Amino acid sequence: MTEISICAKLRPVRADASFDVLVIGSGASGLAAGVASERAGVRVALATKTSLQACNSAKAQGGIQAAFGEDDSPEIHAEDVMRSSHDTAEPRLVEVLTSEAPSAIHWLEELGVEFTRSNGGYRLARCGGASRKRLLQVGDRTGHAITRALRDSFEAGSGAELPHHALVGLESTTIGWKASFQTKEGVVEIDAGAIVLAAGGRCYAEAEVRGELSTNHPNATGEVTRIAVAAGARTRDLDALQYHPNGGAWPATMQGYSIPETTRAYGAVLLNADGQEFTDSLGPRDAVSQAIFEEVEKGKGVLTPDGRPAVWLDTTRISAEDAEISLPYMLRRYPGAGIDPLTEPIYTYPVLHYQNGGLTIDEHAQTTLEGVFACGEIAGGTHGRNRMMGNSLLECTVFGRRVGRAAAERARA
Ligand SMILES: Cc1cc2nc3c(=O)[nH]c(=O)nc-3n(C[C@H](O)[C@H](O)[C@H](O)COP(=O)(O)OP(=O)(O)OC[C@H]3O[C@@H](n4cnc5c(N)ncnc54)[C@H](O)[C@@H]3O)c2cc1C
């Protein structure tokens, strides 16, 4: 039996090892699943393609939705999701998402996440497609704060970490599933009672094929979905990829950067070449992106100094106080390139951002394969064909926590 490399925790794991629950992916959804299944008392391992820190989740600046406002409720949140998805989302999944959102936020707080507060409550912003102020933030480092708290919790428990384990195959066995990984030492096989697929979307790879910019981490390449499909899993809405309406278009160092939607939540608006507003800047993402594409096609766009199509995002309407609390990263990066977003508008154009669809799941996030679960961006249904901002980190937390418990139960059965 060959010893295989593992984490700093120095817990020996051997090739041909077996676990009750094996989680694939170390973004917010995989980490939440790992923490929840470890807390359910089973033997869990978390395998990931490169380092544990490498993921899209940590890049999320904007925030996470949950109905805490006095004029808000999980039902209104659900209505907003269904409307933004143009009624293509799966209502049972949406109900789970929005009804468990407040308790998911409290769970993250117990794990150490400190959401930004004002006037004795959470600082809530209204994001695109939302009828109420519902977006919680940790400054502009929400994804970083959430993944760090989840990772710290996982590392404090008994779960094993398997960095540099890229899933390359999945097959069913008499007791569950066997997963094959490419590691630095060669191919390693690990048995598990239940598998949790939390390997994210494919927008980095897709943007390369299309010759476009993407906001995504280079590990967002989608092979785990293909592996699950080859094993027999069903998918839905896989063709529905989302453009973030506000990609950075200029300066060159900001190309592909997702300008946080909180800029628009705090007053920025989209303007054409004539300085006119041409769309509801807080509309659903697909509508805003489409409006920008059309405005440019009509010849009403502007060109960046390197000749790329763009429109203006008038960020001068954001107050200095809101910018300081909710946009400090952007306020550092743009002036570093000679542009002050609080005194001049910035160039923006839609950029490939998110895989709306994915593996078909039920309310417990089990795929159509028994014993194989999926959560986070790799799963489909919760957002239908058009996700609202702030609902992905929420989906990762709500369904990651659920799936961790369900997979632990399944492995024990
Ligand atoms: C720039 C940016 C800003 C965003 N802002 C927000 C926001 O403000 N609010 C919000 O709700 N959402 C936001 N999103 C979307 C959200 O962050 C992601 O959709 C979500 O975090 C995805 O989490 P995940 O756990 O499903 O996947 P990821 O975080 O992408 O993690 C996937 C993991 O799987 C691993 N992996 C991939 N392939 C393999 C393999 N073959 N074998 C083993 N491991 C593998 C990866 O290395 C990674 O660790 C943003 C996304 C980006 C890119």
CSV table of C-alpha atoms and ligand atoms in Angstrom, one decimal:
chain,number,residue,atom,x,y,z
A,1,MET,CA,0.0,0.0,0.0
A,2,THR,CA,1.5,3.4,-1.0
A,3,GLU,CA,1.3,6.3,1.3
A,4,ILE,CA,-0.1,9.4,-0.4
A,5,SER,CA,0.5,13.0,0.3
A,6,ILE,CA,-1.8,14.9,2.6
A,7,CYS,CA,-2.3,18.1,4.5
A,8,ALA,CA,-0.5,19.9,7.1
A,9,LYS,CA,-2.6,18.1,9.7
A,10,LEU,CA,-0.3,15.1,9.1
A,11,ARG,CA,-3.1,12.5,9.4
A,12,PRO,CA,-1.8,9.5,7.4
A,13,VAL,CA,-4.1,8.5,4.6
A,14,ARG,CA,-3.2,5.6,2.4
A,15,ALA,CA,-4.0,4.8,-1.1
A,16,ASP,CA,-7.1,2.5,-1.2
A,17,ALA,CA,-8.3,4.3,2.0
A,18,SER,CA,-12.0,4.4,2.6
A,19,PHE,CA,-14.2,7.0,4.2
A,20,ASP,CA,-17.9,7.3,5.1
A,21,VAL,CA,-18.2,10.6,3.2
A,22,LEU,CA,-15.8,11.9,0.5
A,23,VAL,CA,-16.3,15.5,-0.5
A,24,ILE,CA,-14.8,16.8,-3.8
A,25,GLY,CA,-14.0,20.5,-3.9
A,26,SER,CA,-12.9,23.0,-1.3
A,27,GLY,CA,-15.0,26.1,-2.1
A,28,ALA,CA,-17.8,27.2,0.2
A,29,SER,CA,-20.1,24.4,-0.6
A,30,GLY,CA,-17.5,21.6,-0.2
A,31,LEU,CA,-16.2,23.1,3.1
A,32,ALA,CA,-19.8,23.5,4.4
A,33,ALA,CA,-20.5,19.8,3.5
A,34,GLY,CA,-17.2,18.7,5.1
A,35,VAL,CA,-17.9,20.6,8.4
A,36,ALA,CA,-21.5,19.4,8.6
A,37,SER,CA,-20.7,15.7,7.9
A,38,GLU,CA,-17.8,15.7,10.3
A,39,ARG,CA,-20.0,17.2,13.0
A,40,ALA,CA,-22.6,14.4,12.2
A,41,GLY,CA,-19.9,12.0,13.5
A,42,VAL,CA,-18.7,10.2,10.4
A,43,ARG,CA,-15.3,9.7,8.9
A,44,VAL,CA,-15.0,12.4,6.2
A,45,ALA,CA,-12.3,13.4,3.7
A,46,LEU,CA,-12.2,16.5,1.6
A,47,ALA,CA,-10.3,16.2,-1.7
A,48,THR,CA,-9.5,19.1,-3.9
A,49,LYS,CA,-7.7,19.7,-7.2
A,50,THR,CA,-4.9,22.0,-6.0
A,51,SER,CA,-4.7,23.9,-2.6
A,52,LEU,CA,-7.6,24.1,-0.2
A,53,GLN,CA,-7.7,27.9,-0.7
A,54,ALA,CA,-8.1,27.7,-4.5
A,55,CYS,CA,-11.7,28.3,-5.5
A,56,ASN,CA,-14.2,30.8,-6.8
A,57,SER,CA,-16.0,31.2,-3.4
A,58,ALA,CA,-13.1,33.1,-1.9
A,59,LYS,CA,-13.2,35.7,-4.7
A,60,ALA,CA,-16.8,36.7,-4.0
A,61,GLN,CA,-16.9,40.3,-2.9
A,62,GLY,CA,-20.5,41.3,-3.0
A,63,GLY,CA,-22.4,39.4,-0.3
A,64,ILE,CA,-25.0,36.8,0.6
A,65,GLN,CA,-28.8,37.1,0.7
A,66,ALA,CA,-31.0,36.3,3.6
A,67,ALA,CA,-34.4,37.8,4.6
A,68,PHE,CA,-33.7,39.8,7.7
A,69,GLY,CA,-35.3,43.1,6.9
A,70,GLU,CA,-38.5,44.0,8.8
A,71,ASP,CA,-40.4,44.3,5.5
A,72,ASP,CA,-38.9,41.0,4.2
A,73,SER,CA,-39.6,37.3,4.6
A,74,PRO,CA,-38.4,34.0,3.1
A,75,GLU,CA,-41.5,33.9,1.0
A,76,ILE,CA,-40.7,37.3,-0.6
A,77,HIS,CA,-37.1,36.2,-1.1
A,78,ALA,CA,-38.5,33.0,-2.9
A,79,GLU,CA,-40.8,35.1,-5.1
A,80,ASP,CA,-37.8,37.3,-6.1
A,81,VAL,CA,-35.8,34.1,-7.0
A,82,MET,CA,-38.6,32.7,-9.1
A,83,ARG,CA,-39.2,36.0,-10.9
A,84,SER,CA,-35.5,36.5,-11.6
A,85,SER,CA,-35.3,32.9,-12.9
A,86,HIS,CA,-38.3,33.6,-15.2
A,87,ASP,CA,-40.0,30.8,-13.3
A,88,THR,CA,-37.4,28.3,-14.4
A,89,ALA,CA,-36.1,27.5,-10.9
A,90,GLU,CA,-37.3,24.5,-9.0
A,91,PRO,CA,-39.8,25.7,-6.3
A,92,ARG,CA,-38.9,23.0,-3.8
A,93,LEU,CA,-35.2,23.9,-3.9
A,94,VAL,CA,-36.0,27.6,-3.7
A,95,GLU,CA,-38.1,27.1,-0.6
A,96,VAL,CA,-35.3,25.3,1.1
A,97,LEU,CA,-32.8,28.0,0.0
A,98,THR,CA,-34.9,30.9,1.3
A,99,SER,CA,-36.4,29.4,4.4
A,100,GLU,CA,-33.1,28.1,5.7
A,101,ALA,CA,-31.2,31.3,4.8
A,102,PRO,CA,-31.5,33.1,8.2
A,103,SER,CA,-30.3,29.9,10.1
A,104,ALA,CA,-27.5,29.4,7.6
A,105,ILE,CA,-26.3,33.0,8.4
A,106,HIS,CA,-26.4,32.2,12.2
A,107,TRP,CA,-24.5,29.0,11.5
A,108,LEU,CA,-21.8,31.0,9.7
A,109,GLU,CA,-21.7,33.4,12.6
A,110,GLU,CA,-21.2,30.5,15.1
A,111,LEU,CA,-18.2,29.5,12.9
A,112,GLY,CA,-16.7,33.0,13.2
A,113,VAL,CA,-18.0,35.1,10.3
A,114,GLU,CA,-18.7,38.7,11.4
A,115,PHE,CA,-21.2,40.3,9.0
A,116,THR,CA,-21.0,44.1,8.7
A,117,ARG,CA,-23.6,45.8,11.0
A,118,SER,CA,-25.2,49.2,11.1
A,119,ASN,CA,-27.9,50.8,13.3
A,120,GLY,CA,-28.0,47.7,15.6
A,121,GLY,CA,-28.7,45.2,12.8
A,122,TYR,CA,-27.1,43.8,9.7
A,123,ARG,CA,-26.1,46.3,7.0
A,124,LEU,CA,-28.5,45.2,4.2
A,125,ALA,CA,-28.2,46.2,0.5
A,126,ARG,CA,-30.7,45.7,-2.3
A,127,CYS,CA,-29.2,43.7,-5.2
A,128,GLY,CA,-30.3,43.2,-8.8
A,129,GLY,CA,-33.7,41.5,-9.1
A,130,ALA,CA,-34.5,41.9,-5.4
A,131,SER,CA,-37.6,43.7,-4.1
A,132,ARG,CA,-36.2,44.3,-0.6
A,133,LYS,CA,-32.8,45.1,0.9
A,134,ARG,CA,-31.5,41.6,1.7
A,135,LEU,CA,-27.8,41.4,1.0
A,136,LEU,CA,-25.5,40.9,3.9
A,137,GLN,CA,-21.8,41.6,3.5
A,138,VAL,CA,-18.5,41.3,5.3
A,139,GLY,CA,-17.1,44.5,4.0
A,140,ASP,CA,-16.2,43.6,0.4
A,141,ARG,CA,-14.6,40.3,1.4
A,142,THR,CA,-17.7,38.2,2.1
A,143,GLY,CA,-16.5,35.0,0.2
A,144,HIS,CA,-13.1,35.2,1.7
A,145,ALA,CA,-14.5,35.5,5.3
A,146,ILE,CA,-17.0,32.6,4.7
A,147,THR,CA,-14.4,30.2,3.2
A,148,ARG,CA,-11.8,31.1,5.9
A,149,ALA,CA,-14.3,30.4,8.8
A,150,LEU,CA,-15.5,27.1,7.2
A,151,ARG,CA,-11.9,26.0,6.4
A,152,ASP,CA,-10.8,26.8,10.0
A,153,SER,CA,-13.7,24.8,11.3
A,154,PHE,CA,-13.0,21.9,9.1
A,155,GLU,CA,-9.3,21.9,10.0
A,156,ALA,CA,-10.2,22.0,13.7
A,157,GLY,CA,-12.2,18.7,13.3
A,158,SER,CA,-11.2,15.2,12.6
A,159,GLY,CA,-11.7,15.3,8.8
A,160,ALA,CA,-8.8,14.4,6.4
A,161,GLU,CA,-7.6,16.9,3.8
A,162,LEU,CA,-6.5,15.7,0.4
A,163,PRO,CA,-5.1,18.7,-1.5
A,164,HIS,CA,-3.7,18.1,-5.1
A,165,HIS,CA,-6.2,15.3,-5.7
A,166,ALA,CA,-8.0,15.9,-9.0
A,167,LEU,CA,-11.0,13.7,-9.5
A,168,VAL,CA,-10.7,11.7,-12.7
A,169,GLY,CA,-13.2,8.9,-12.3
A,170,LEU,CA,-16.2,7.7,-10.3
A,171,GLU,CA,-17.7,4.2,-10.2
A,172,SER,CA,-20.3,2.5,-8.1
A,173,THR,CA,-19.3,-0.4,-5.8
A,174,THR,CA,-21.2,-2.9,-3.6
A,175,ILE,CA,-20.8,-0.6,-0.6
A,176,GLY,CA,-21.0,2.8,-2.2
A,177,TRP,CA,-18.6,4.6,-4.6
A,178,LYS,CA,-15.0,4.5,-5.7
A,179,ALA,CA,-13.4,7.8,-6.7
A,180,SER,CA,-10.1,7.9,-8.7
A,181,PHE,CA,-7.8,10.9,-8.3
A,182,GLN,CA,-4.8,12.2,-10.2
A,183,THR,CA,-2.2,13.1,-7.6
A,184,LYS,CA,1.5,14.1,-7.9
A,185,GLU,CA,2.3,10.5,-7.1
A,186,GLY,CA,0.0,8.9,-9.7
A,187,VAL,CA,-3.6,7.7,-9.6
A,188,VAL,CA,-5.1,7.0,-6.2
A,189,GLU,CA,-8.5,5.3,-5.5
A,190,ILE,CA,-10.6,6.0,-2.5
A,191,ASP,CA,-13.8,4.2,-1.5
A,192,ALA,CA,-16.7,6.0,0.2
A,193,GLY,CA,-20.2,5.3,1.5
A,194,ALA,CA,-21.3,8.6,0.0
A,195,ILE,CA,-19.8,11.1,-2.3
A,196,VAL,CA,-20.4,14.9,-2.3
A,197,LEU,CA,-19.6,16.6,-5.6
A,198,ALA,CA,-18.8,20.3,-4.8
A,199,ALA,CA,-16.4,21.1,-7.6
A,200,GLY,CA,-18.0,24.3,-8.9
A,201,GLY,CA,-18.8,25.4,-12.4
A,202,ARG,CA,-16.9,25.7,-15.8
A,203,CYS,CA,-16.8,29.3,-16.7
A,204,TYR,CA,-13.0,29.7,-16.8
A,205,ALA,CA,-12.7,26.8,-19.3
A,206,GLU,CA,-15.8,28.1,-21.3
A,207,ALA,CA,-14.3,31.6,-21.6
A,208,GLU,CA,-11.1,30.2,-22.9
A,209,VAL,CA,-13.0,28.3,-25.6
A,210,ARG,CA,-15.0,31.4,-26.5
A,211,GLY,CA,-12.0,33.7,-26.4
A,212,GLU,CA,-13.7,35.9,-23.8
A,213,LEU,CA,-12.9,37.2,-20.4
A,214,SER,CA,-14.1,35.4,-17.2
A,215,THR,CA,-14.2,36.3,-13.5
A,216,ASN,CA,-13.5,32.7,-12.6
A,217,HIS,CA,-10.6,30.9,-10.9
A,218,PRO,CA,-8.6,28.7,-13.3
A,219,ASN,CA,-9.8,25.6,-11.5
A,220,ALA,CA,-13.4,26.2,-12.7
A,221,THR,CA,-13.1,23.8,-15.6
A,222,GLY,CA,-16.2,21.5,-15.3
A,223,GLU,CA,-14.7,18.0,-15.6
A,224,VAL,CA,-16.4,16.7,-12.5
A,225,THR,CA,-19.8,17.4,-14.0
A,226,ARG,CA,-18.7,15.4,-17.1
A,227,ILE,CA,-17.4,12.5,-14.8
A,228,ALA,CA,-20.8,12.4,-13.0
A,229,VAL,CA,-22.7,12.4,-16.3
A,230,ALA,CA,-20.5,9.5,-17.5
A,231,ALA,CA,-21.5,7.7,-14.3
A,232,GLY,CA,-25.1,8.2,-15.2
A,233,ALA,CA,-26.1,11.4,-13.4
A,234,ARG,CA,-28.8,13.7,-15.0
A,235,THR,CA,-28.3,17.4,-15.5
A,236,ARG,CA,-30.6,20.4,-16.1
A,237,ASP,CA,-30.1,23.9,-17.7
A,238,LEU,CA,-26.4,23.2,-18.3
A,239,ASP,CA,-26.4,25.4,-21.4
A,240,ALA,CA,-27.5,28.5,-19.3
A,241,LEU,CA,-24.3,30.4,-18.5
A,242,GLN,CA,-24.5,33.8,-16.8
A,243,TYR,CA,-22.7,36.9,-17.8
A,244,HIS,CA,-21.9,39.3,-14.9
A,245,PRO,CA,-23.3,42.6,-16.2
A,246,ASN,CA,-20.3,44.6,-14.9
A,247,GLY,CA,-17.0,43.1,-15.9
A,248,GLY,CA,-14.1,45.6,-15.6
A,249,ALA,CA,-13.2,46.7,-19.2
A,250,TRP,CA,-10.5,49.2,-18.5
A,251,PRO,CA,-7.8,49.7,-17.2
A,252,ALA,CA,-6.1,46.5,-18.5
A,253,THR,CA,-5.3,45.4,-15.0
A,254,MET,CA,-9.1,45.3,-14.2
A,255,GLN,CA,-10.2,43.4,-17.3
A,256,GLY,CA,-12.2,40.3,-16.2
A,257,TYR,CA,-12.7,41.8,-12.7
A,258,SER,CA,-16.3,41.5,-11.5
A,259,ILE,CA,-17.1,45.0,-10.4
A,260,PRO,CA,-19.3,44.2,-7.3
A,261,GLU,CA,-23.0,44.5,-7.9
A,262,THR,CA,-23.0,46.5,-4.6
A,263,THR,CA,-21.8,49.5,-6.7
A,264,ARG,CA,-25.2,49.6,-8.2
A,265,ALA,CA,-26.9,48.7,-4.9
A,266,TYR,CA,-25.3,51.9,-3.5
A,267,GLY,CA,-26.3,54.2,-6.3
A,268,ALA,CA,-24.1,53.6,-9.4
A,269,VAL,CA,-26.0,53.5,-12.7
A,270,LEU,CA,-25.3,52.4,-16.3
A,271,LEU,CA,-24.9,55.2,-18.9
A,272,ASN,CA,-24.5,55.0,-22.7
A,273,ALA,CA,-22.2,57.2,-24.8
A,274,ASP,CA,-24.7,60.1,-24.5
A,275,GLY,CA,-24.6,59.9,-20.8
A,276,GLN,CA,-28.2,58.5,-20.7
A,277,GLU,CA,-29.5,55.7,-18.5
A,278,PHE,CA,-30.7,52.9,-20.8
A,279,THR,CA,-31.9,50.2,-18.4
A,280,ASP,CA,-32.9,49.5,-14.8
A,281,SER,CA,-29.4,49.2,-13.3
A,282,LEU,CA,-30.9,46.9,-10.5
A,283,GLY,CA,-32.7,44.6,-12.9
A,284,PRO,CA,-32.1,40.8,-13.0
A,285,ARG,CA,-28.6,40.0,-14.3
A,286,ASP,CA,-29.6,38.6,-17.7
A,287,ALA,CA,-31.8,41.6,-18.4
A,288,VAL,CA,-29.0,44.1,-17.5
A,289,SER,CA,-26.3,42.2,-19.5
A,290,GLN,CA,-28.7,41.9,-22.5
A,291,ALA,CA,-29.4,45.7,-22.3
A,292,ILE,CA,-25.7,46.4,-22.4
A,293,PHE,CA,-25.1,44.1,-25.4
A,294,GLU,CA,-28.0,45.8,-27.3
A,295,GLU,CA,-26.9,49.3,-26.4
A,296,VAL,CA,-23.4,48.6,-27.8
A,297,GLU,CA,-24.9,46.9,-30.9
A,298,LYS,CA,-27.0,50.1,-31.5
A,299,GLY,CA,-23.8,52.1,-31.6
A,300,LYS,CA,-24.5,53.7,-28.3
A,301,GLY,CA,-21.6,52.2,-26.4
A,302,VAL,CA,-18.1,53.5,-25.9
A,303,LEU,CA,-14.7,52.1,-26.7
A,304,THR,CA,-12.0,51.5,-24.1
A,305,PRO,CA,-8.6,52.9,-24.9
A,306,ASP,CA,-7.6,49.4,-26.2
A,307,GLY,CA,-10.6,49.3,-28.5
A,308,ARG,CA,-13.0,47.0,-26.5
A,309,PRO,CA,-16.7,47.6,-26.4
A,310,ALA,CA,-18.1,49.1,-23.2
A,311,VAL,CA,-20.6,51.4,-21.5
A,312,TRP,CA,-20.2,53.6,-18.5
A,313,LEU,CA,-20.8,52.7,-14.9
A,314,ASP,CA,-21.3,56.0,-13.2
A,315,THR,CA,-19.8,55.2,-9.8
A,316,THR,CA,-19.5,58.9,-8.9
A,317,ARG,CA,-23.1,58.6,-7.4
A,318,ILE,CA,-21.8,56.3,-4.6
A,319,SER,CA,-21.3,58.1,-1.4
A,320,ALA,CA,-17.7,58.1,0.0
A,321,GLU,CA,-19.0,56.5,3.2
A,322,ASP,CA,-20.8,53.6,1.5
A,323,ALA,CA,-17.7,53.1,-0.7
A,324,GLU,CA,-15.4,53.0,2.3
A,325,ILE,CA,-17.5,50.4,4.0
A,326,SER,CA,-18.6,48.2,1.1
A,327,LEU,CA,-16.1,48.8,-1.7
A,328,PRO,CA,-12.6,49.2,-0.2
A,329,TYR,CA,-10.9,46.7,-2.6
A,330,MET,CA,-12.2,48.5,-5.7
A,331,LEU,CA,-11.3,51.9,-4.2
A,332,ARG,CA,-7.7,50.6,-3.8
A,333,ARG,CA,-7.4,48.9,-7.2
A,334,TYR,CA,-8.8,51.6,-9.6
A,335,PRO,CA,-6.8,54.5,-8.2
A,336,GLY,CA,-3.7,52.3,-8.4
A,337,ALA,CA,-4.3,52.3,-12.2
A,338,GLY,CA,-4.9,56.1,-12.3
A,339,ILE,CA,-8.8,56.1,-12.1
A,340,ASP,CA,-10.8,57.4,-9.1
A,341,PRO,CA,-14.3,55.8,-9.4
A,342,LEU,CA,-15.7,58.4,-7.0
A,343,THR,CA,-14.9,61.3,-9.3
A,344,GLU,CA,-15.2,59.7,-12.8
A,345,PRO,CA,-17.3,56.9,-14.3
A,346,ILE,CA,-15.6,53.6,-15.2
A,347,TYR,CA,-15.8,51.4,-18.3
A,348,THR,CA,-17.8,48.1,-18.0
A,349,TYR,CA,-18.9,45.3,-20.2
A,350,PRO,CA,-20.5,41.9,-19.4
A,351,VAL,CA,-18.1,39.0,-18.6
A,352,LEU,CA,-18.6,35.2,-18.3
A,353,HIS,CA,-19.3,34.5,-14.7
A,354,TYR,CA,-21.5,31.6,-13.5
A,355,GLN,CA,-22.9,28.2,-14.5
A,356,ASN,CA,-26.7,28.5,-13.7
A,357,GLY,CA,-27.5,24.9,-14.4
A,358,GLY,CA,-25.8,21.7,-13.3
A,359,LEU,CA,-26.5,18.2,-11.8
A,360,THR,CA,-30.1,17.5,-11.1
A,361,ILE,CA,-30.7,17.2,-7.3
A,362,ASP,CA,-33.5,16.7,-4.8
A,363,GLU,CA,-34.2,18.7,-1.6
A,364,HIS,CA,-31.5,16.7,0.2
A,365,ALA,CA,-29.1,17.5,-2.7
A,366,GLN,CA,-28.9,13.9,-3.8
A,367,THR,CA,-28.3,13.6,-7.6
A,368,THR,CA,-30.1,11.0,-9.7
A,369,LEU,CA,-27.3,8.6,-8.6
A,370,GLU,CA,-28.0,7.1,-5.1
A,371,GLY,CA,-25.3,8.0,-2.7
A,372,VAL,CA,-23.9,10.8,-4.9
A,373,PHE,CA,-24.8,14.3,-3.7
A,374,ALA,CA,-24.0,17.7,-5.3
A,375,CYS,CA,-24.0,21.2,-3.9
A,376,GLY,CA,-23.0,24.7,-4.9
A,377,GLU,CA,-22.4,25.8,-8.5
A,378,ILE,CA,-22.1,22.2,-9.8
A,379,ALA,CA,-25.8,21.6,-8.9
A,380,GLY,CA,-28.8,22.9,-11.0
A,381,GLY,CA,-32.3,23.9,-10.2
A,382,THR,CA,-32.0,26.4,-7.4
A,383,HIS,CA,-31.5,29.4,-9.7
A,384,GLY,CA,-33.2,28.0,-12.8
A,385,ARG,CA,-31.6,29.7,-15.8
A,386,ASN,CA,-30.8,33.0,-14.2
A,387,ARG,CA,-29.2,33.3,-10.7
A,388,MET,CA,-29.7,36.4,-8.5
A,389,MET,CA,-26.5,37.9,-7.0
A,390,GLY,CA,-25.9,36.8,-3.4
A,391,ASN,CA,-27.8,33.5,-3.8
A,392,SER,CA,-24.7,31.4,-4.7
A,393,LEU,CA,-22.9,31.8,-1.4
A,394,LEU,CA,-26.2,31.2,0.2
A,395,GLU,CA,-26.8,28.0,-1.8
A,396,CYS,CA,-23.3,26.8,-0.9
A,397,THR,CA,-24.0,27.3,2.8
A,398,VAL,CA,-27.6,26.0,2.9
A,399,PHE,CA,-27.2,23.0,0.7
A,400,GLY,CA,-23.6,22.3,1.8
A,401,ARG,CA,-24.8,22.0,5.4
A,402,ARG,CA,-27.8,19.9,4.3
A,403,VAL,CA,-25.8,17.6,2.1
A,404,GLY,CA,-23.2,17.0,4.8
A,405,ARG,CA,-25.8,15.8,7.1
A,406,ALA,CA,-27.7,13.8,4.5
A,407,ALA,CA,-24.5,12.1,3.1
A,408,ALA,CA,-23.5,11.2,6.7
A,409,GLU,CA,-26.9,9.6,7.2
A,410,ARG,CA,-26.7,7.8,3.9
A,411,ALA,CA,-23.1,6.5,4.7
A,412,ARG,CA,-24.3,5.1,8.1
A,413,ALA,CA,-27.4,3.3,6.6
B,1,LIG,C1,-15.3,37.0,-8.8
B,1,LIG,C2,-16.5,36.4,-8.3
B,1,LIG,C3,-17.4,37.1,-7.5
B,1,LIG,C4,-18.5,36.5,-7.0
B,1,LIG,N1,-19.3,37.2,-6.1
B,1,LIG,C5,-20.4,36.6,-5.5
B,1,LIG,C6,-21.1,37.2,-4.5
B,1,LIG,O1,-20.9,38.4,-4.1
B,1,LIG,N2,-22.2,36.5,-3.9
B,1,LIG,C7,-22.5,35.3,-4.3
B,1,LIG,O2,-23.4,34.7,-3.7
B,1,LIG,N3,-21.8,34.6,-5.3
B,1,LIG,C8,-20.7,35.2,-5.9
B,1,LIG,N4,-20.0,34.6,-6.8
B,1,LIG,C9,-20.4,33.2,-7.1
B,1,LIG,C10,-19.9,32.3,-6.0
B,1,LIG,O3,-18.8,32.8,-5.4
B,1,LIG,C11,-19.6,30.9,-6.6
B,1,LIG,O4,-20.6,30.5,-7.5
B,1,LIG,C12,-19.6,29.9,-5.5
B,1,LIG,O5,-18.8,30.4,-4.4
B,1,LIG,C13,-19.2,28.6,-5.9
B,1,LIG,O6,-18.9,27.8,-4.8
B,1,LIG,P1,-18.6,26.2,-5.0
B,1,LIG,O7,-18.2,25.7,-3.7
B,1,LIG,O8,-19.7,25.6,-5.7
B,1,LIG,O9,-17.4,26.2,-6.1
B,1,LIG,P2,-15.9,26.9,-6.0
B,1,LIG,O10,-15.8,27.9,-4.9
B,1,LIG,O11,-15.6,27.2,-7.4
B,1,LIG,O12,-15.0,25.6,-5.5
B,1,LIG,C14,-14.8,24.5,-6.4
B,1,LIG,C15,-13.7,23.6,-5.8
B,1,LIG,O13,-13.6,22.4,-6.6
B,1,LIG,C16,-12.3,22.2,-6.9
B,1,LIG,N5,-12.2,21.3,-8.1
B,1,LIG,C17,-12.5,21.6,-9.4
B,1,LIG,N6,-12.3,20.5,-10.1
B,1,LIG,C18,-11.9,19.5,-9.3
B,1,LIG,C19,-11.5,18.2,-9.6
B,1,LIG,N7,-11.5,17.6,-10.8
B,1,LIG,N8,-11.1,17.4,-8.5
B,1,LIG,C20,-11.1,17.9,-7.3
B,1,LIG,N9,-11.4,19.2,-7.0
B,1,LIG,C21,-11.9,20.0,-8.0
B,1,LIG,C22,-11.7,23.5,-7.1
B,1,LIG,O14,-10.3,23.5,-7.0
B,1,LIG,C23,-12.4,24.3,-5.9
B,1,LIG,O15,-11.7,24.1,-4.7
B,1,LIG,C24,-18.9,35.2,-7.3
B,1,LIG,C25,-18.0,34.5,-8.2
B,1,LIG,C26,-16.8,35.1,-8.6
B,1,LIG,C27,-16.0,34.3,-9.5
